[in-house]
Coordinates of C-alpha atoms (C1' of nucleotides) in Angstrom, one line a residue:
Chain H
X159 CA 83.6 92.6 98.0
X160 CA 85.8 95.7 97.4
X161 CA 86.2 95.9 94.1
X162 CA 83.4 95.2 91.5
X163 CA 86.5 93.8 88.8
X164 CA 87.8 90.1 88.7
X165 CA 90.7 89.9 91.3
X166 CA 89.9 91.2 94.9
X167 CA 92.9 88.5 95.9
X168 CA 96.3 89.5 94.4
X169 CA 97.8 86.1 93.8
X170 CA 98.7 84.6 91.3
X171 CA 96.3 83.1 88.2
X172 CA 93.5 84.4 89.9
X173 CA 92.1 81.3 92.3
X174 CA 88.6 81.1 91.0
X175 CA 85.4 80.4 93.3
X176 CA 85.8 77.1 92.8
X177 CA 89.0 76.4 93.8
X178 CA 88.4 78.3 97.0
X179 CA 85.9 76.3 97.5
X180 CA 87.9 73.0 97.4
X181 CA 90.6 74.6 99.3
X182 CA 88.0 75.2 101.9
X183 CA 86.5 71.7 102.0
X184 CA 89.7 70.0 102.0
X185 CA 90.9 72.3 104.8
X186 CA 87.5 71.5 106.7
X187 CA 88.2 68.0 106.6
X188 CA 91.7 67.7 107.8
X189 CA 90.7 70.2 110.5
X190 CA 87.5 67.7 111.2
X191 CA 89.9 65.2 111.3
X192 CA 92.5 66.3 113.4
X193 CA 90.0 67.7 115.5
X194 CA 88.6 64.2 115.8
X195 CA 91.4 62.8 116.5
X196 CA 92.2 65.1 119.7
X197 CA 88.8 64.8 121.5
X198 CA 88.3 60.8 120.8
X199 CA 91.6 59.2 120.1
X200 CA 93.2 57.3 117.0
X201 CA 90.5 54.6 116.0
X202 CA 87.8 55.8 117.8
X203 CA 86.0 57.7 115.0
X204 CA 84.5 56.8 111.8
X205 CA 84.7 58.3 108.3
X206 CA 81.0 59.6 108.8
X207 CA 82.4 61.2 112.4
X208 CA 84.8 63.7 109.9
X209 CA 81.9 64.0 107.1
X210 CA 79.5 65.3 109.8
X211 CA 81.9 67.6 111.3
X212 CA 83.2 69.3 108.3
X213 CA 79.5 69.7 107.1
X214 CA 79.7 67.4 103.9
X215 CA 78.9 64.1 102.9
X216 CA 80.2 60.7 103.6
X217 CA 80.6 60.4 99.9
X218 CA 82.2 64.2 99.1
X219 CA 84.7 63.0 102.0
X220 CA 86.1 60.1 99.7
X221 CA 86.4 62.6 96.4
X222 CA 88.8 64.3 98.7
X223 CA 90.6 61.4 100.8
X224 CA 90.8 57.9 100.3
X225 CA 90.5 57.3 104.0
X226 CA 90.9 58.7 107.5
X227 CA 94.6 57.6 107.4
X228 CA 94.7 59.8 104.3
X229 CA 93.4 63.1 105.5
X230 CA 95.8 63.2 108.5
X231 CA 98.4 62.2 106.6
X232 CA 97.6 65.2 104.3
X233 CA 99.0 67.3 107.1
X234 CA 102.4 65.0 106.8
X235 CA 102.5 65.6 103.4
X236 CA 102.0 69.3 103.5
X237 CA 105.1 69.8 105.6
X238 CA 107.5 67.6 103.4
X239 CA 106.1 68.9 100.3
X240 CA 107.8 72.3 101.7
X241 CA 111.0 70.7 102.7
X242 CA 111.2 69.5 99.0
X243 CA 110.1 72.9 97.8
X244 CA 113.2 74.3 100.1
X245 CA 115.7 71.4 98.6
X246 CA 114.8 72.8 95.1
X247 CA 115.3 76.5 96.2
X248 CA 119.3 75.4 96.9
X249 CA 122.0 76.2 94.2
X250 CA 122.5 73.1 92.6
X251 CA 125.9 73.2 92.3
X252 CA 125.9 72.5 96.7
X253 CA 126.5 69.2 97.7
X254 CA 123.3 67.2 98.6
X255 CA 123.6 66.6 102.1
X256 CA 124.3 70.5 102.9
X257 CA 121.2 71.4 100.7
X258 CA 119.3 68.7 102.9
X259 CA 120.3 69.8 105.9
X260 CA 119.6 73.7 105.1
X261 CA 116.2 72.4 103.7
X262 CA 115.2 70.8 106.9
X263 CA 117.2 73.2 109.3
X264 CA 114.6 76.0 107.3
X265 CA 111.3 73.5 108.2
X266 CA 112.2 73.6 112.1
X267 CA 110.4 76.5 112.6
X268 CA 107.3 76.4 114.9
X269 CA 104.5 77.5 111.9
X270 CA 105.5 74.6 109.9
X271 CA 106.0 72.2 112.7
X272 CA 103.1 72.5 115.3
X273 CA 100.4 70.6 113.1
X274 CA 103.0 68.0 112.2
X275 CA 103.9 67.9 115.9
X276 CA 100.5 67.6 117.4
X277 CA 99.7 65.1 115.1
X278 CA 102.9 63.2 116.1
X279 CA 101.9 63.0 119.7
X280 CA 98.7 62.1 119.3
X281 CA 99.8 59.0 117.3
X282 CA 102.5 57.6 118.4
X283 CA 101.6 55.2 121.1
X284 CA 99.5 53.9 118.3
X285 CA 100.6 51.9 115.3
X286 CA 97.1 53.2 113.2
X287 CA 98.8 55.9 111.2
X288 CA 102.1 54.0 110.7
X289 CA 100.7 53.1 107.5
X290 CA 100.1 56.2 105.5
X291 CA 103.1 58.3 107.4
X292 CA 105.3 55.5 105.9
X293 CA 104.0 56.0 102.9
X294 CA 104.4 60.0 102.8
X295 CA 107.8 59.4 103.9
X296 CA 108.2 57.4 100.8
X297 CA 107.1 59.7 99.0
X298 CA 109.2 62.2 99.9
X299 CA 111.9 59.9 99.6
X300 CA 111.3 59.5 95.4
X301 CA 111.4 63.4 95.1
X302 CA 114.6 64.0 97.1
X303 CA 115.3 61.0 95.0
X304 CA 114.5 63.0 91.7
X305 CA 115.8 66.1 93.0
X306 CA 119.3 64.2 93.4
X307 CA 119.3 62.6 90.1
X308 CA 118.7 66.1 88.4
X309 CA 122.0 67.6 90.1
X310 CA 124.4 64.5 90.0
X311 CA 123.4 64.4 85.9
X312 CA 126.6 65.3 85.0
X313 CA 128.7 64.5 88.1
X314 CA 131.5 62.0 87.4
X315 CA 130.9 58.7 89.8
X316 CA 127.6 59.4 90.8
X317 CA 125.7 58.7 87.8
X318 CA 124.4 55.6 89.1
X319 CA 121.0 54.6 90.5
X320 CA 122.8 53.0 92.8
X321 CA 124.5 56.1 94.6
X322 CA 121.4 58.7 94.3
X323 CA 118.9 55.5 95.5
X324 CA 120.9 55.5 98.4
X325 CA 121.7 58.8 98.7
X326 CA 117.9 59.8 98.7
X327 CA 116.7 56.8 101.1
X328 CA 119.6 57.4 103.4
X329 CA 118.9 61.1 103.5
X330 CA 115.1 60.8 104.4
X331 CA 116.1 57.9 107.2
X332 CA 118.2 60.6 109.1
X333 CA 115.9 63.1 108.9
X334 CA 113.3 60.4 109.8
X335 CA 115.7 59.5 113.1
X336 CA 116.2 63.4 114.1
X337 CA 112.7 64.4 114.3
X338 CA 112.0 60.7 115.8
X339 CA 115.0 61.5 118.8
X340 CA 113.3 65.2 118.9
X341 CA 109.9 63.9 119.6
X342 CA 111.0 61.0 122.4
X343 CA 113.1 63.7 124.1
X344 CA 110.4 66.9 123.7
X345 CA 107.2 65.7 123.1
X346 CA 105.1 68.3 121.7
X347 CA 107.2 71.0 123.3
X348 CA 107.8 73.7 120.7
X349 CA 109.8 76.2 122.6
X350 CA 112.9 77.8 121.0
X351 CA 115.5 75.7 123.1
X352 CA 113.4 72.2 121.5
X353 CA 113.7 74.2 118.0
X354 CA 117.0 74.9 118.8
X355 CA 117.5 71.0 120.0
X356 CA 115.8 70.5 117.1
X357 CA 117.8 71.7 114.4
X358 CA 120.7 70.8 115.8
X359 CA 119.7 66.9 115.4
X360 CA 119.0 67.3 111.9
X361 CA 122.2 69.2 111.6
X362 CA 124.2 66.3 113.4
X363 CA 122.3 63.4 111.9
X364 CA 123.3 64.5 107.9
X365 CA 126.7 64.9 109.9
X366 CA 127.1 61.6 110.4
X367 CA 125.8 60.6 106.8
X368 CA 128.5 63.0 105.6
X369 CA 131.2 61.2 107.6
X370 CA 130.0 57.7 106.9
X371 CA 129.3 57.2 110.7
X372 CA 132.6 57.0 111.7
X373 CA 132.6 57.9 115.2
X374 CA 136.5 58.7 115.7
X375 CA 136.3 61.5 112.9
X376 CA 133.0 63.2 113.7
X377 CA 134.8 66.3 115.9
X378 CA 131.2 68.3 116.5
X379 CA 128.4 65.6 115.6
X380 CA 127.6 63.3 118.2
X381 CA 127.4 65.7 121.7
X382 CA 125.2 67.4 122.8
X383 CA 125.1 71.5 123.0
Chain J
X178 CA 114.0 6.9 111.8
X179 CA 116.8 4.3 113.4
X180 CA 115.2 5.4 117.1
X181 CA 112.0 3.6 118.3
X182 CA 111.6 6.8 120.9
X183 CA 110.2 9.7 120.9
X184 CA 112.0 12.1 118.6
X185 CA 112.3 11.1 115.4
X186 CA 113.2 14.4 114.5
X187 CA 115.9 16.4 115.7
X188 CA 115.0 19.2 116.0
X189 CA 114.4 21.2 119.6
X190 CA 111.5 21.5 121.8
X191 CA 109.9 18.8 119.3
X192 CA 107.1 20.7 117.1
X193 CA 103.2 19.5 118.8
X194 CA 100.9 18.5 115.9
X195 CA 98.9 21.5 117.0
X196 CA 102.1 23.8 115.9
X197 CA 102.3 21.9 112.9
X198 CA 99.3 22.1 111.7
X199 CA 99.0 25.8 112.4
X200 CA 102.2 26.4 110.0
X201 CA 100.7 23.9 107.4
X202 CA 97.8 26.5 107.1
X203 CA 99.6 29.3 107.9
X204 CA 101.9 27.8 104.3
X205 CA 98.5 26.8 102.7
X206 CA 97.5 30.8 102.6
X207 CA 100.3 32.4 101.4
X208 CA 101.1 29.7 98.7
X209 CA 97.0 30.3 98.1
X210 CA 97.6 34.2 98.0
X211 CA 100.8 33.6 95.6
X212 CA 99.0 31.4 93.8
X213 CA 96.1 34.2 93.0
X214 CA 98.2 37.1 92.8
X215 CA 99.9 35.0 90.1
X216 CA 96.9 34.2 88.0
X217 CA 94.8 37.3 88.7
X218 CA 97.2 39.8 89.5
X219 CA 97.2 42.2 92.7
X220 CA 93.9 43.6 93.6
X221 CA 92.1 41.5 91.8
X222 CA 91.1 38.3 94.4
X223 CA 89.3 38.5 97.9
X224 CA 90.2 37.0 101.0
X225 CA 87.2 34.5 100.1
X226 CA 89.1 33.6 97.8
X227 CA 92.2 33.1 99.1
X228 CA 90.3 30.7 101.8
X229 CA 88.6 29.0 99.5
X230 CA 92.0 28.4 97.8
X231 CA 93.5 27.4 100.9
X232 CA 90.6 25.1 102.0
X233 CA 89.8 27.3 105.2
X234 CA 86.9 29.7 106.3
X235 CA 87.4 33.1 105.7
X236 CA 87.3 33.9 109.4
X237 CA 90.1 31.5 109.6
X238 CA 92.7 33.7 107.3
X239 CA 91.7 36.7 109.7
X240 CA 93.0 34.5 112.7
X241 CA 96.5 34.1 110.7
X242 CA 96.9 37.1 109.0
X243 CA 94.7 40.8 109.2
X244 CA 94.6 41.4 105.6
X245 CA 95.8 40.3 101.8
X246 CA 98.8 42.5 102.2
X247 CA 99.7 41.0 105.2
X248 CA 99.4 37.3 103.7
X249 CA 102.0 37.7 100.9
X250 CA 104.3 40.5 103.2
X251 CA 104.8 37.6 105.1
X252 CA 106.9 36.1 101.9
X253 CA 109.0 39.8 103.3
X254 CA 108.9 39.7 106.1
X255 CA 110.5 36.0 106.4
X256 CA 113.3 37.2 103.9
X257 CA 114.0 40.4 106.1
X258 CA 114.0 38.2 109.8
X259 CA 116.0 35.4 108.0
X260 CA 119.0 38.6 107.4
X261 CA 118.3 39.6 111.0
X262 CA 118.8 36.2 112.2
X263 CA 122.2 36.5 109.8
X264 CA 123.1 40.2 111.2
X265 CA 123.1 38.3 114.9
X266 CA 125.6 36.0 114.0
X267 CA 128.3 38.3 113.2
X268 CA 131.0 39.0 115.2
X269 CA 129.9 41.8 118.3
X270 CA 133.1 43.9 117.5
X271 CA 133.1 43.8 114.1
X272 CA 132.0 47.0 112.3
X273 CA 128.2 47.4 111.9
X274 CA 128.8 48.4 108.3
X275 CA 130.5 45.5 107.9
X276 CA 127.8 43.1 109.4
X277 CA 125.0 44.6 107.4
X278 CA 126.9 43.7 104.5
X279 CA 127.8 40.1 105.3
X280 CA 124.6 39.3 106.4
X281 CA 123.2 40.6 103.3
X282 CA 125.4 39.3 101.1
X283 CA 124.7 36.2 102.7
X284 CA 121.3 36.3 101.7
X285 CA 121.7 36.7 98.1
X286 CA 121.3 32.9 97.6
X287 CA 118.7 31.8 94.9
X288 CA 117.0 30.1 98.0
X289 CA 116.2 32.5 100.4
X290 CA 116.0 35.2 97.6
X291 CA 113.4 33.8 94.8
X292 CA 109.7 34.4 96.3
X293 CA 111.3 37.9 97.6
X294 CA 111.8 38.2 93.7
X295 CA 108.8 36.6 92.5
X296 CA 106.8 38.7 94.9
X297 CA 108.4 42.1 93.6
X298 CA 108.0 41.8 90.1
X299 CA 103.8 40.4 90.5
X300 CA 103.7 43.8 92.6
X301 CA 106.4 46.5 90.9
X302 CA 103.9 48.0 88.6
X303 CA 101.1 48.8 90.8
X304 CA 101.2 50.3 94.3
X305 CA 98.7 47.7 96.2
X306 CA 101.6 46.6 97.9
X307 CA 103.2 49.2 99.3
X308 CA 101.3 49.4 102.6
X309 CA 102.9 46.4 103.8
X310 CA 105.9 46.4 102.3
X311 CA 106.8 49.4 103.7
X312 CA 105.6 48.1 107.0
X313 CA 107.7 44.9 106.4
X314 CA 111.2 47.3 106.0
X315 CA 110.3 49.3 108.8
X316 CA 110.0 46.3 111.2
X317 CA 113.5 45.3 110.0
X318 CA 114.8 48.8 110.8
X319 CA 113.9 48.4 114.5
X320 CA 115.4 45.3 114.9
X321 CA 118.3 46.4 113.1
X322 CA 118.0 49.7 115.9
X323 CA 118.3 46.9 118.3
X324 CA 120.9 45.1 117.3
X325 CA 122.9 48.5 116.8
X326 CA 122.4 49.5 120.2
X327 CA 123.3 46.7 122.1
X328 CA 126.4 46.3 120.0
X329 CA 127.0 49.6 120.6
X330 CA 126.6 50.0 124.4
X331 CA 129.9 50.8 125.2
X332 CA 131.6 52.7 122.3
X333 CA 132.5 56.2 123.3
X334 CA 130.6 58.7 121.2
X335 CA 128.0 56.5 119.3
X336 CA 125.7 56.2 122.8
X337 CA 123.7 58.6 121.0
X338 CA 119.9 57.3 120.2
X339 CA 120.3 59.6 117.1
X340 CA 123.8 57.8 116.2
X341 CA 121.4 54.6 116.2
X342 CA 118.6 55.4 114.7
X343 CA 120.1 57.2 112.0
X344 CA 122.4 54.2 111.2
X345 CA 120.0 51.8 111.4
X346 CA 117.7 53.5 109.0
X347 CA 120.6 54.5 106.7
X348 CA 121.0 51.0 106.4
X349 CA 117.9 49.8 105.6
X350 CA 117.7 52.4 102.8
X351 CA 121.0 51.2 101.0
X352 CA 119.8 47.8 101.6
X353 CA 116.4 48.9 99.8
X354 CA 118.5 50.9 97.5
X355 CA 120.6 47.7 96.1
X356 CA 117.7 45.9 96.0
X357 CA 115.4 47.8 94.1
X358 CA 118.1 48.3 91.5
X359 CA 118.7 45.4 91.3
X360 CA 115.1 44.5 89.9
X361 CA 115.2 47.4 88.0
X362 CA 118.1 46.2 85.6
X363 CA 117.3 42.1 86.3
X364 CA 113.7 41.5 87.0
X365 CA 113.0 38.2 88.0
X366 CA 116.5 36.9 86.8
X367 CA 118.2 34.3 89.2
X368 CA 121.1 33.1 87.2
X369 CA 124.5 33.6 88.9
X370 CA 125.2 36.2 87.0
X371 CA 122.1 38.3 88.3
X372 CA 123.2 37.3 91.4
X373 CA 126.5 38.2 91.4
X374 CA 125.5 41.5 90.7
X375 CA 122.9 41.8 93.7
X376 CA 126.0 41.1 96.0
X377 CA 127.7 43.8 94.5
X378 CA 125.3 46.3 94.5
X379 CA 124.6 45.5 98.5
X380 CA 128.6 45.7 98.7
X381 CA 128.7 48.9 97.2
X382 CA 126.0 50.0 98.8
X383 CA 127.3 49.9 102.4
X384 CA 130.8 51.3 100.6
X385 CA 129.0 54.4 99.7
X386 CA 127.3 54.6 103.0
X387 CA 130.8 54.1 104.9
X388 CA 132.4 56.7 102.4
X389 CA 129.9 59.3 103.3
X390 CA 128.7 59.5 99.7
X391 CA 131.9 61.0 98.9
X392 CA 132.6 60.0 95.3
X393 CA 136.0 61.2 94.9
X394 CA 137.2 59.1 97.4
X395 CA 135.5 56.2 96.6
X396 CA 137.6 53.8 94.4
X397 CA 135.9 50.6 93.8
X398 CA 132.3 51.5 94.6
X399 CA 130.6 53.1 91.5
X400 CA 131.4 51.2 88.9
X401 CA 130.3 48.0 87.5
X402 CA 132.5 44.9 86.9
Chain Q
dG15 C1' 91.3 3.7 127.2
dC16 C1' 88.5 7.4 128.7
dA17 C1' 87.1 11.7 129.4
dC18 C1' 88.2 16.6 130.2
dG19 C1' 90.2 21.1 129.2
dC20 C1' 92.2 23.3 125.4
dA21 C1' 93.1 25.2 121.7
dC22 C1' 91.5 26.0 116.8
dT23 C1' 87.5 26.4 113.2
dT24 C1' 83.8 27.8 111.5
dA25 C1' 79.0 30.0 110.7
dC26 C1' 76.7 34.3 111.5
dA27 C1' 76.0 38.7 111.9
dC28 C1' 76.9 43.0 112.1
dT29 C1' 79.8 47.8 111.3
dA30 C1' 82.4 50.4 108.3
dC31 C1' 84.9 51.2 104.2
dG32 C1' 85.4 52.5 99.4
dT33 C1' 82.8 52.8 94.6
dG34 C1' 79.8 53.3 91.0
dC35 C1' 75.6 55.3 89.4
dA36 C1' 72.3 59.0 88.9
dA37 C1' 70.5 62.2 90.4
dG38 C1' 70.5 67.5 92.1
dT39 C1' 73.1 71.7 93.2
dT40 C1' 76.9 75.5 92.0
dT41 C1' 80.1 77.8 89.2
dG42 C1' 81.8 79.6 84.8
dC43 C1' 81.5 81.3 80.3
dA44 C1' 79.1 82.7 76.1
Chain A
dT148 C1' 69.8 84.3 80.8
dG149 C1' 70.7 79.9 79.1
dC150 C1' 73.8 75.9 79.0
dA151 C1' 78.1 73.2 79.7
dA152 C1' 81.0 71.9 83.2
dA153 C1' 82.5 71.2 87.9
dC154 C1' 80.7 69.3 92.1
dT155 C1' 78.0 67.1 96.3
dT156 C1' 74.6 64.3 97.5
dG157 C1' 72.1 59.5 98.3
dC158 C1' 71.3 55.2 96.8
dA159 C1' 73.2 50.6 96.4
dC160 C1' 76.2 47.2 96.6
dG161 C1' 80.3 44.4 97.2
dT162 C1' 84.2 43.7 100.6
dA163 C1' 86.8 44.5 104.9
dG164 C1' 87.3 43.0 109.2
dT165 C1' 85.6 41.9 114.1
dG166 C1' 82.8 39.9 118.2
dT167 C1' 80.6 35.7 119.5
dA168 C1' 78.9 31.5 120.2
dA169 C1' 78.8 26.6 119.0
dG170 C1' 81.4 23.0 116.5
dT171 C1' 85.7 19.8 116.1
dG172 C1' 90.9 18.3 116.6
dC173 C1' 94.4 17.9 120.0
dG174 C1' 97.0 17.1 124.3
dT175 C1' 97.0 15.6 129.3
dG176 C1' 95.8 13.8 133.4
dC177 C1' 93.0 9.8 135.6

DNA sequence: GCACGCACTTACACTACGTGCAAGTTTGCA
DNA sequence: TGCAAACTTGCACGTAGTGTAAGTGCGTGC
């Protein structure tokens, strides 16, 4: 407490004590959940275990998350929300596929992807995570849909609901596909070479989509480095 | 019954009494679940309610399905399994997107789509169904992946895991998009005109995918009849 | 036709989930 | 300092889902 005045923190909209407490509790919960996932494996711990590890009551856990899955999926949500943020930063007149490519590549960074990679490797072999993870991706799809609809509002021939829905869904599917292939190949490897491969996979996936999956007409898309 | 011998039913591998009983119970459960969904709305009935309505014990319900959601999602599974069957019937040298188009259009038939349409309209406004429905679509995606991998085994430039994963995911996404747009527009309408529109949406969605979402280069894709 | 074995159903018990409620505690504000 | 709102907590309750052991119906070999 160096400053006697109101704002020791130069952040916008001065985060109040309450907000900081809530954020800390939230973080403590996800940390505890991830720790238990590491030590006991998926499905082998209860909400009470998480609450104890986080130093809160069982009831309070449910004030933050609806289930253990939801607590863990918040990691995926964090990553994908970040991706959406990147997507919104792209110029509005850029083609959607290029924007998606850029947003995803920006996220292929150790800092952002490390928790996701660990979560993925810890839950890969068990279908216990699938529920909420699928929901997280679908939530992201809905947000891509919103962004795409805003952008294409004035584009002739693309104002169709069908076009926007299909595009958003396909972008998400290709992003998922790239990540899945990467995890299958590299596991929890976060080395620069591995991340470079992820970036290439993401770019290639979007290129495939843009080329309509025509293998004959995609010069630099399907071959590895 | 023209034959006095063992098989009055010309089906393969004579379904035994046990199998018939199981199938009947399974059907009774899904019927009961759908009925309760109609009368009470999503989330307003329990497993015990379903079991009572189906004339079985609560425990037996769990011998067939893991949750109420799963019981209802079996309808979606039935539809999508049917679609996969149609897909497998297509000639192996046909382009995947055309096969998918054909398989989906073959399913745009009142008989096959009626239960799906009702389920969809009953659960549309509530997210209670999303879990298992997303899983059903993802299960279908995995099967499309398998079919695609088998087909493209010898195709040069397409042997990539990435290509097959991205293709399968995108096909599913576009199929979902077409159905979603159709339900949003038509609700539970199963008239020939409505089904014709669904077929058109499915065809258009696959065409969009095949054209790489290039609006400029898709002559007959995005306009309604 | 009869009895044995297996598949299936059922009741019971138990753990864990998720939520409403009515306290108690902390924070923001006058 | 004192009050109000936000937040945490313990308690109670209904429901989900599973292990187990006993009962019932079906297929099979004798």
